[in-house]
Structure formats: C-alpha cells, structure tokens
Amino acid sequence: MSLLSILLEVSGNVGQLGAAIGAGLAVFGAGLGIGKIGGSTVEAIARQPEIAGNLQTTMIIAAALIEGVALFAVVVCLLIGLG
C-alpha cells in the first residue's frame, strides 16, 4: 500500500489533508520569514549599532505583519478542512 493511500484512508477526505498541509506550510513559511528578518536585523545592528532602535521597530512591525498573514492562512486552511 502506498503512503498516499494510507494518508487518504486515515484522513477520510482529501480536503482535510490538503488543509492540514496548507496550514503547516503557512506556519513553516512564517517561521522562515521571521527568522530571516531577525537574522538580518542582528547583522545590521552589528554593522551600525547607532541605528538599533529604528531597526528594531521596523523588525517588530514586519514580524507582526508576517505573523498576521500566517494566522489568516491557518484560519482559512482550517475553515476549508472543516467545511
């Protein structure tokens, strides 16, 4: 038996499986995005410590926007999975 057929039997519905994969990808993408923002900010602060306050503010705003989009994506995926 193939892995896909086992997953389809367990989930019972292709839409639910797709919604679960979509929610996982949304969270994974948000984690990568916030990690990249954080790493770039730390690197920039190491190069120019005098602009740390401005960079931290910008980083927090960007991270909040990414987190908001990820939350929206997870909610949409869960609504699709329940529907």
mmCIF file of C-alpha atoms in Angstrom:
data_model
loop_
_atom_site.group_PDB
_atom_site.id
_atom_site.type_symbol
_atom_site.label_atom_id
_atom_site.label_comp_id
_atom_site.label_asym_id
_atom_site.label_seq_id
_atom_site.Cartn_x
_atom_site.Cartn_y
_atom_site.Cartn_z
ATOM 1 C CA MET A 1 0.000 0.000 0.000
ATOM 2 C CA SER A 2 1.358 3.418 -0.885
ATOM 3 C CA LEU A 3 1.818 6.248 1.570
ATOM 4 C CA LEU A 4 -0.762 8.403 -0.199
ATOM 5 C CA SER A 5 -3.459 5.744 0.029
ATOM 6 C CA ILE A 6 -2.741 5.278 3.716
ATOM 7 C CA LEU A 7 -2.984 9.022 4.301
ATOM 8 C CA LEU A 8 -6.249 9.200 2.380
ATOM 9 C CA GLU A 9 -7.722 6.350 4.393
ATOM 10 C CA VAL A 10 -6.671 7.937 7.669
ATOM 11 C CA SER A 11 -7.883 11.436 6.826
ATOM 12 C CA GLY A 12 -11.060 10.301 5.135
ATOM 13 C CA ASN A 13 -11.165 13.405 2.992
ATOM 14 C CA VAL A 14 -8.685 14.908 0.563
ATOM 15 C CA GLY A 15 -9.773 18.434 1.514
ATOM 16 C CA GLN A 16 -8.892 17.885 5.157
ATOM 17 C CA LEU A 17 -5.483 16.542 4.217
ATOM 18 C CA GLY A 18 -4.859 19.498 1.937
ATOM 19 C CA ALA A 19 -5.974 21.944 4.618
ATOM 20 C CA ALA A 20 -3.618 20.360 7.150
ATOM 21 C CA ILE A 21 -0.698 20.514 4.727
ATOM 22 C CA GLY A 22 -1.571 24.122 3.839
ATOM 23 C CA ALA A 23 -1.694 25.169 7.491
ATOM 24 C CA GLY A 24 1.648 23.502 8.124
ATOM 25 C CA LEU A 25 3.240 25.233 5.144
ATOM 26 C CA ALA A 26 1.858 28.601 6.272
ATOM 27 C CA VAL A 27 3.370 28.215 9.728
ATOM 28 C CA PHE A 28 6.663 26.953 8.295
ATOM 29 C CA GLY A 29 6.865 29.897 5.889
ATOM 30 C CA ALA A 30 6.122 32.386 8.645
ATOM 31 C CA GLY A 31 8.854 30.889 10.801
ATOM 32 C CA LEU A 32 11.362 31.171 7.981
ATOM 33 C CA GLY A 33 10.338 34.744 7.250
ATOM 34 C CA ILE A 34 10.567 35.927 10.839
ATOM 35 C CA GLY A 35 13.889 34.121 11.259
ATOM 36 C CA LYS A 36 15.292 35.846 8.188
ATOM 37 C CA ILE A 37 14.090 39.239 9.409
ATOM 38 C CA GLY A 38 15.608 38.660 12.850
ATOM 39 C CA GLY A 39 18.922 37.479 11.466
ATOM 40 C CA SER A 40 19.197 40.381 9.055
ATOM 41 C CA THR A 41 18.358 42.858 11.797
ATOM 42 C CA VAL A 42 21.003 41.469 14.144
ATOM 43 C CA GLU A 43 23.554 41.618 11.340
ATOM 44 C CA ALA A 44 22.621 45.217 10.530
ATOM 45 C CA ILE A 45 22.820 46.228 14.200
ATOM 46 C CA ALA A 46 26.272 44.639 14.402
ATOM 47 C CA ARG A 47 27.393 46.769 11.466
ATOM 48 C CA GLN A 48 25.803 50.042 12.643
ATOM 49 C CA PRO A 49 24.880 49.941 16.343
ATOM 50 C CA GLU A 50 23.699 53.556 16.372
ATOM 51 C CA ILE A 51 20.550 52.743 14.356
ATOM 52 C CA ALA A 52 19.467 49.813 16.529
ATOM 53 C CA GLY A 53 16.264 51.499 17.731
ATOM 54 C CA ASN A 54 14.970 52.177 14.223
ATOM 55 C CA LEU A 55 15.857 48.682 13.050
ATOM 56 C CA GLN A 56 14.148 47.013 15.992
ATOM 57 C CA THR A 57 10.964 48.974 15.387
ATOM 58 C CA THR A 58 10.961 48.064 11.722
ATOM 59 C CA MET A 59 11.699 44.429 12.538
ATOM 60 C CA ILE A 60 8.817 44.184 15.009
ATOM 61 C CA ILE A 61 6.362 45.725 12.535
ATOM 62 C CA ALA A 62 7.476 43.381 9.744
ATOM 63 C CA ALA A 63 7.315 40.333 12.033
ATOM 64 C CA ALA A 64 3.816 41.296 13.169
ATOM 65 C CA LEU A 65 2.653 41.610 9.556
ATOM 66 C CA ILE A 66 4.100 38.202 8.678
ATOM 67 C CA GLU A 67 2.508 36.666 11.751
ATOM 68 C CA GLY A 68 -0.856 38.192 10.846
ATOM 69 C CA VAL A 69 -0.745 36.782 7.328
ATOM 70 C CA ALA A 70 0.268 33.364 8.678
ATOM 71 C CA LEU A 71 -2.601 33.384 11.183
ATOM 72 C CA PHE A 72 -5.028 34.329 8.421
ATOM 73 C CA ALA A 73 -3.705 31.486 6.233
ATOM 74 C CA VAL A 74 -4.052 28.946 9.042
ATOM 75 C CA VAL A 75 -7.622 30.057 9.776
ATOM 76 C CA VAL A 76 -8.556 29.785 6.084
ATOM 77 C CA CYS A 77 -6.987 26.320 5.881
ATOM 78 C CA LEU A 78 -8.846 25.163 8.984
ATOM 79 C CA LEU A 79 -12.135 26.533 7.665
ATOM 80 C CA ILE A 80 -11.585 24.669 4.399
ATOM 81 C CA GLY A 81 -10.738 21.495 6.318
ATOM 82 C CA LEU A 82 -13.865 21.696 8.468
ATOM 83 C CA GLY A 83 -16.147 22.527 5.538
#
